[in-house]
Coordinates of C-alpha atoms in Angstrom, one line a residue:
M1 CA -15.1 -24.0 3.0
A2 CA -14.2 -26.2 6.0
R3 CA -12.0 -28.4 3.8
Q4 CA -10.2 -25.4 2.3
V5 CA -9.6 -23.8 5.7
H6 CA -8.3 -27.2 7.1
A7 CA -6.0 -27.6 4.1
Y8 CA -4.6 -24.0 4.6
F9 CA -3.7 -24.6 8.3
T10 CA -2.2 -28.0 7.6
F11 CA -0.1 -26.7 4.7
S12 CA -1.6 -29.2 2.4
R13 CA -0.3 -29.3 -1.2
E14 CA -3.9 -28.4 -2.3
A15 CA -4.2 -25.5 0.2
P16 CA -5.3 -22.1 -1.0
K17 CA -2.8 -19.1 -0.6
E18 CA -5.1 -17.4 1.8
I19 CA -8.6 -17.9 3.3
Y20 CA -10.1 -14.4 3.7
E21 CA -11.9 -14.4 0.4
I22 CA -13.1 -18.0 0.9
V23 CA -14.7 -17.1 4.3
V24 CA -16.3 -13.9 3.0
I25 CA -17.8 -15.7 0.0
W26 CA -19.2 -18.4 2.3
L27 CA -20.6 -15.7 4.6
V28 CA -22.3 -13.8 1.8
K29 CA -23.8 -16.9 0.2
Q30 CA -25.6 -17.7 3.4
F31 CA -28.1 -15.0 2.6
T32 CA -27.6 -14.0 -1.1
N33 CA -25.9 -14.8 -4.4
N34 CA -25.8 -11.2 -5.4
Y35 CA -22.1 -10.4 -6.0
H36 CA -22.8 -6.7 -5.1
F37 CA -23.2 -7.8 -1.5
Y38 CA -19.8 -9.5 -1.6
F39 CA -18.1 -6.2 -2.5
L40 CA -20.3 -4.4 0.0
V41 CA -19.0 -6.7 2.8
C42 CA -15.4 -6.4 1.5
S43 CA -15.6 -2.6 1.4
I44 CA -16.4 -2.4 5.1
P45 CA -13.0 -3.4 6.6
V46 CA -11.2 -1.5 3.8
A47 CA -13.0 1.7 4.6
Y48 CA -12.6 1.2 8.3
F49 CA -8.8 0.7 8.3
Q50 CA -8.4 3.4 5.7
L51 CA -10.4 6.0 7.6
K52 CA -8.7 5.0 10.9
S53 CA -5.4 5.7 9.3
L54 CA -6.5 8.9 7.7
K55 CA -7.8 10.1 11.1
L56 CA -4.2 10.4 12.3
I57 CA -3.8 13.2 9.7
T58 CA -7.2 14.9 10.0
D59 CA -7.0 15.0 13.8
D60 CA -3.6 16.7 13.7
N61 CA -3.8 20.3 14.8
K62 CA -1.9 21.6 11.8
F63 CA -4.3 20.0 9.3
E64 CA -6.6 22.6 7.9
A65 CA -9.7 21.0 6.3
G66 CA -10.6 22.5 2.9
T67 CA -7.2 24.0 2.1
W68 CA -5.6 22.9 -1.2
M69 CA -2.4 21.6 0.5
G70 CA -4.5 19.6 3.1
L71 CA -6.5 18.0 0.3
I72 CA -3.3 17.1 -1.6
V73 CA -1.9 15.4 1.5
V74 CA -5.1 13.5 2.0
F75 CA -5.3 12.5 -1.7
F76 CA -1.8 11.2 -1.8
F77 CA -2.3 9.3 1.4
I78 CA -5.3 7.5 -0.1
F79 CA -4.4 7.3 -3.8
P80 CA -2.0 4.4 -3.8
R81 CA -4.8 2.1 -2.6
D82 CA -8.1 3.9 -2.9
I83 CA -11.5 2.4 -2.2
F84 CA -11.8 1.4 -5.8
T85 CA -9.2 -1.2 -5.3
V86 CA -11.7 -3.1 -3.3
Q87 CA -12.2 -4.9 -6.6
N88 CA -9.1 -6.8 -5.4
P89 CA -10.3 -7.0 -1.8
R90 CA -7.7 -9.4 -0.5
F91 CA -4.6 -7.3 -0.9
T92 CA -6.4 -4.0 -0.3
T93 CA -7.9 -5.2 3.0
G94 CA -4.7 -6.6 4.3
F95 CA -2.8 -3.6 3.1
W96 CA -4.9 -1.0 5.0
L97 CA -4.9 -3.3 8.0
C98 CA -1.1 -3.2 8.0
I99 CA -1.0 0.5 7.4
A100 CA -3.3 1.3 10.2
C101 CA -1.7 -1.0 12.8
T102 CA 1.8 0.2 11.9
L103 CA 0.9 3.9 12.1
Y104 CA -0.9 3.5 15.4
Y105 CA 2.0 1.6 16.8
L106 CA 4.6 4.2 15.7
C107 CA 2.4 7.2 16.7
S108 CA 1.7 5.9 20.1
N109 CA 3.7 7.1 23.0
R110 CA 3.6 3.7 24.7
K111 CA 4.3 1.7 21.5
S112 CA 2.0 -1.1 22.6
I113 CA 2.9 -4.3 20.8
L114 CA -0.8 -5.0 20.7
F115 CA -1.1 -2.6 17.7
L116 CA 1.1 -4.9 15.7
L117 CA -0.5 -8.3 16.5
P118 CA -3.2 -8.0 13.8
I119 CA -0.4 -7.7 11.2
L120 CA 0.4 -11.4 11.9
L121 CA -3.2 -12.1 10.7
A122 CA -2.7 -10.2 7.5
P123 CA -1.3 -13.2 5.6
L124 CA -4.6 -14.9 6.1
I125 CA -6.1 -12.1 4.0
H126 CA -3.4 -12.0 1.3
S127 CA -0.3 -14.2 1.0
A128 CA 1.9 -11.3 -0.2
L129 CA 1.7 -9.9 3.3
W130 CA 3.7 -12.7 4.8
L131 CA 6.7 -10.6 3.8
Y132 CA 5.3 -7.5 5.5
A133 CA 4.8 -9.4 8.8
I134 CA 8.4 -10.6 8.5
V135 CA 9.6 -7.0 7.8
I136 CA 7.8 -5.8 11.0
V137 CA 9.4 -8.5 13.1
I138 CA 12.8 -7.8 11.7
Y139 CA 12.3 -4.1 12.4
L140 CA 11.4 -4.8 16.0
L141 CA 14.5 -6.8 16.5
I142 CA 17.2 -4.7 14.8
P143 CA 18.9 -1.7 16.5
K144 CA 17.3 1.6 15.4
N145 CA 20.5 3.1 14.2
V146 CA 19.4 6.0 12.1
T147 CA 22.7 6.5 10.4
I148 CA 22.9 3.0 9.2
L149 CA 19.2 3.0 8.1
K150 CA 19.7 6.3 6.3
W151 CA 22.6 5.0 4.2
C152 CA 20.8 1.7 3.5
A153 CA 17.9 3.8 2.1
I154 CA 20.1 6.2 0.1
C155 CA 22.4 3.5 -1.3
T156 CA 19.5 1.4 -2.6
L157 CA 17.7 4.4 -4.2
P158 CA 19.1 3.5 -7.7
L159 CA 17.3 0.2 -7.4
M160 CA 14.0 2.1 -7.7
F161 CA 14.8 2.9 -11.4
F162 CA 16.4 -0.4 -12.7
T163 CA 14.8 -3.7 -13.3
T164 CA 17.0 -6.8 -12.9
D165 CA 16.3 -10.5 -12.5
I166 CA 18.6 -11.0 -9.5
F167 CA 15.9 -12.9 -7.7
R168 CA 15.2 -15.2 -10.7
Q169 CA 17.9 -17.7 -9.7
I170 CA 16.7 -18.1 -6.1
D171 CA 15.1 -21.5 -5.4
L172 CA 12.2 -20.8 -3.0
S173 CA 11.0 -24.4 -2.7
Q174 CA 13.1 -24.8 0.4
F175 CA 11.5 -21.9 2.2
L176 CA 7.8 -21.8 1.1
P177 CA 4.9 -24.2 1.6
P178 CA 3.6 -25.7 -1.6
S179 CA 0.7 -23.3 -2.0
L180 CA 2.9 -20.2 -1.8
Y181 CA 5.6 -21.8 -3.9
R182 CA 3.2 -22.4 -6.8
W183 CA 2.3 -18.7 -6.6
S184 CA 6.0 -17.6 -6.6
T185 CA 6.9 -19.8 -9.6
Y186 CA 4.0 -18.1 -11.5
H187 CA 5.6 -14.7 -11.0
N188 CA 9.3 -15.7 -10.8
T189 CA 9.6 -16.5 -14.5
D190 CA 11.5 -15.1 -17.4
E191 CA 8.3 -13.9 -19.0
A192 CA 7.3 -12.1 -15.8
Y193 CA 10.6 -10.3 -15.6
A194 CA 10.4 -9.4 -19.3
N195 CA 7.0 -7.9 -18.8
L196 CA 8.3 -6.0 -15.9
A197 CA 11.1 -4.6 -18.1
G198 CA 8.5 -3.5 -20.7
A199 CA 8.7 -6.3 -23.2
G200 CA 5.8 -6.2 -25.8
R201 CA 4.8 -2.6 -25.2
S202 CA 3.7 -0.5 -28.1
G203 CA 2.2 2.9 -29.0
F204 CA 2.7 5.6 -26.5
W205 CA 3.7 3.3 -23.6
W206 CA 6.7 5.6 -23.0
L207 CA 4.4 8.4 -21.8
G208 CA 3.0 6.4 -18.9
A209 CA 6.5 5.0 -18.2
S210 CA 8.0 8.5 -18.1
F211 CA 5.4 9.7 -15.6
A212 CA 5.9 6.6 -13.5
L213 CA 9.7 7.2 -13.5
A214 CA 9.2 10.9 -12.6
K215 CA 6.9 9.8 -9.7
R216 CA 9.5 7.5 -8.3
I217 CA 12.1 10.2 -8.6
M218 CA 9.8 12.6 -6.7
Y219 CA 9.4 10.2 -3.8
G220 CA 13.2 9.8 -3.8
V221 CA 13.6 13.6 -3.6
M222 CA 11.1 13.7 -0.7
L223 CA 13.1 11.1 1.1
I224 CA 16.3 13.1 0.6
Y225 CA 14.6 16.3 1.8
I226 CA 13.3 14.4 4.9
I227 CA 16.8 13.2 5.7
K228 CA 18.2 16.7 5.4
Y229 CA 15.3 18.0 7.6
F230 CA 16.2 15.5 10.4
K231 CA 19.6 17.0 10.6
K232 CA 18.1 19.9 12.5
E233 CA 18.2 20.4 16.2
D234 CA 16.1 17.8 18.1
E235 CA 13.9 20.4 19.7
E236 CA 12.6 21.4 16.2
I237 CA 11.3 18.0 15.4
N238 CA 8.2 16.5 17.1
E239 CA 8.2 13.2 18.9
T240 CA 5.9 11.5 16.5
S241 CA 8.2 12.3 13.5
K242 CA 11.2 10.9 15.5
R243 CA 9.4 7.6 16.0
L244 CA 8.4 7.4 12.4
Y245 CA 11.7 8.3 10.8
P246 CA 13.7 5.1 11.3
F247 CA 10.9 2.9 10.2
I248 CA 10.3 4.9 7.0
L249 CA 14.0 4.6 6.2
F250 CA 13.8 0.9 6.8
I251 CA 10.7 0.4 4.7
F252 CA 12.2 2.5 1.9
F253 CA 15.2 0.3 1.9
V254 CA 13.1 -2.9 1.8
T255 CA 10.9 -1.7 -1.1
N256 CA 13.9 -0.5 -3.1
V257 CA 15.3 -4.0 -2.8
L258 CA 12.0 -5.6 -3.8
H259 CA 11.5 -3.3 -6.8
S260 CA 12.7 -5.9 -9.3
V261 CA 10.3 -8.6 -8.0
P262 CA 7.3 -8.9 -10.4
A263 CA 3.9 -8.0 -8.8
L264 CA 5.5 -7.8 -5.3
G265 CA 7.6 -4.8 -6.0
E266 CA 4.8 -2.6 -7.2
R267 CA 2.5 -3.6 -4.3
Y268 CA 5.2 -2.7 -1.7
F269 CA 6.0 0.6 -3.4
C270 CA 2.4 1.5 -2.3
F271 CA 3.7 1.2 1.3
T272 CA 6.5 3.5 0.5
Q273 CA 4.2 6.2 -0.9
I274 CA 1.9 6.2 2.0
F275 CA 4.5 6.1 4.7
V276 CA 6.6 8.9 3.0
I277 CA 3.6 11.2 2.6
F278 CA 2.5 10.5 6.2
L279 CA 6.0 11.4 7.6
W280 CA 6.1 14.4 5.3
F281 CA 2.9 15.7 6.8
K282 CA 4.0 15.0 10.4
A283 CA 7.5 16.5 10.0
V284 CA 7.6 19.0 7.2
Y285 CA 4.1 20.1 6.3
P286 CA 3.1 22.9 5.7
N287 CA 6.6 24.0 4.8
N288 CA 7.8 23.7 1.2
P289 CA 4.5 23.2 -0.5
R290 CA 6.2 23.2 -3.9
I291 CA 7.3 19.6 -3.3
L292 CA 3.7 18.5 -3.0
L293 CA 2.7 20.5 -6.1
C294 CA 5.6 18.8 -8.0
L295 CA 4.3 15.4 -6.8
L296 CA 0.9 16.3 -8.0
G297 CA 2.3 17.3 -11.4
V298 CA 4.3 14.0 -12.0
S299 CA 1.3 12.0 -10.8
S300 CA -1.2 13.7 -13.2
W301 CA -1.0 11.0 -15.8
N302 CA -1.6 8.3 -13.2
I303 CA -4.5 10.3 -11.8
M304 CA -6.1 10.8 -15.3
V305 CA -5.7 7.1 -16.2
R306 CA -7.0 6.0 -12.8
Y307 CA -10.1 8.2 -12.7
G308 CA -10.7 9.2 -16.3
Y309 CA -13.9 8.1 -17.9
I310 CA -12.3 8.6 -21.4
L311 CA -9.2 6.5 -20.8
G312 CA -11.0 3.6 -19.2
G313 CA -9.9 4.3 -15.6
A314 CA -11.4 3.0 -12.4
L315 CA -14.4 5.3 -12.5
S316 CA -15.5 4.2 -16.0
V317 CA -15.1 0.5 -15.1
N318 CA -16.6 0.5 -11.7
T319 CA -19.1 3.4 -11.5
H320 CA -21.9 4.9 -13.6
P321 CA -22.0 8.7 -13.9
D322 CA -25.3 8.7 -11.9
L323 CA -23.1 8.2 -8.8
F324 CA -22.6 11.9 -8.8
Y325 CA -26.2 13.1 -9.0
S326 CA -28.5 10.3 -7.9
P327 CA -30.0 10.4 -4.3
L328 CA -28.5 8.1 -1.7
P329 CA -31.5 5.7 -1.3
Y330 CA -31.5 5.1 -5.0
L331 CA -27.7 4.4 -5.0
L332 CA -28.0 2.0 -2.1
G333 CA -30.8 0.0 -3.8
K334 CA -29.2 0.0 -7.2
G335 CA -27.5 -3.3 -7.8
L336 CA -28.5 -4.7 -4.4
F337 CA -32.2 -4.8 -4.9
W338 CA -32.9 -3.9 -8.5

């Protein structure tokens, strides 16, 4: 482990992309070779940052626990990167770290920069989060001109629905260390862009693609609704929403531009989904519940594929049905001790 960590910080040609997984594996192997313990350890920071982020919703006075609309808001806040994605612990951990730190910074009256400092450590967890750290730094430096940010977000909306290879010709070797450049060349290929565009699909692939398109349209509709909502008089909008609004416009613009980048575009769309639903809750909720119901409808295919036992979703892959009826002591011991 020491050799890999040293190679990482010296930008060696043999350096790993990140060191989080290496450190966790080394830590777990100090007391067991059971891979279940590895995922147990990985799930702790994921659950912590996820629940800390969710607390900003559930602690809000207008959140009513047990109501259908409240459950839908909570679901769509968690769904883009739920706890089952701990099977890919590197990005999931760094993702929720970034979400939690960003939201606590934006929702704080003092806007302490200390909330954002952990984001600079996120690339140690997953290399794709170098970009998020850069995005945060840029946002801190640019003027928060809502009009400009609004038009940047609106004008790039069409990019959500089209796949191009405009980034294919960019030579990244001048900007990235060798370890990250190797990763970028793996994804920045003609084959990767062809797969992103749907090459090689067969059967009823169009069904999932149609729902995915409808979901993107729905988030675009929500953004337009939020923009119209913020045209109201200032006294009708709470201070938290005002602090969130320019950042959500900026992140929407960034993720629209990144849409055509294989792997990276889909991961950063998860940021858009969570930030949009969070601002929706803070600014609009509980008004216009039909928007949330429409979002639930266009997401139904993704939900079924994700959690369906029949379709081979996350539940069927990661969990046995006894999860729902077995006592907790048995579940804790299963896989760990027997």
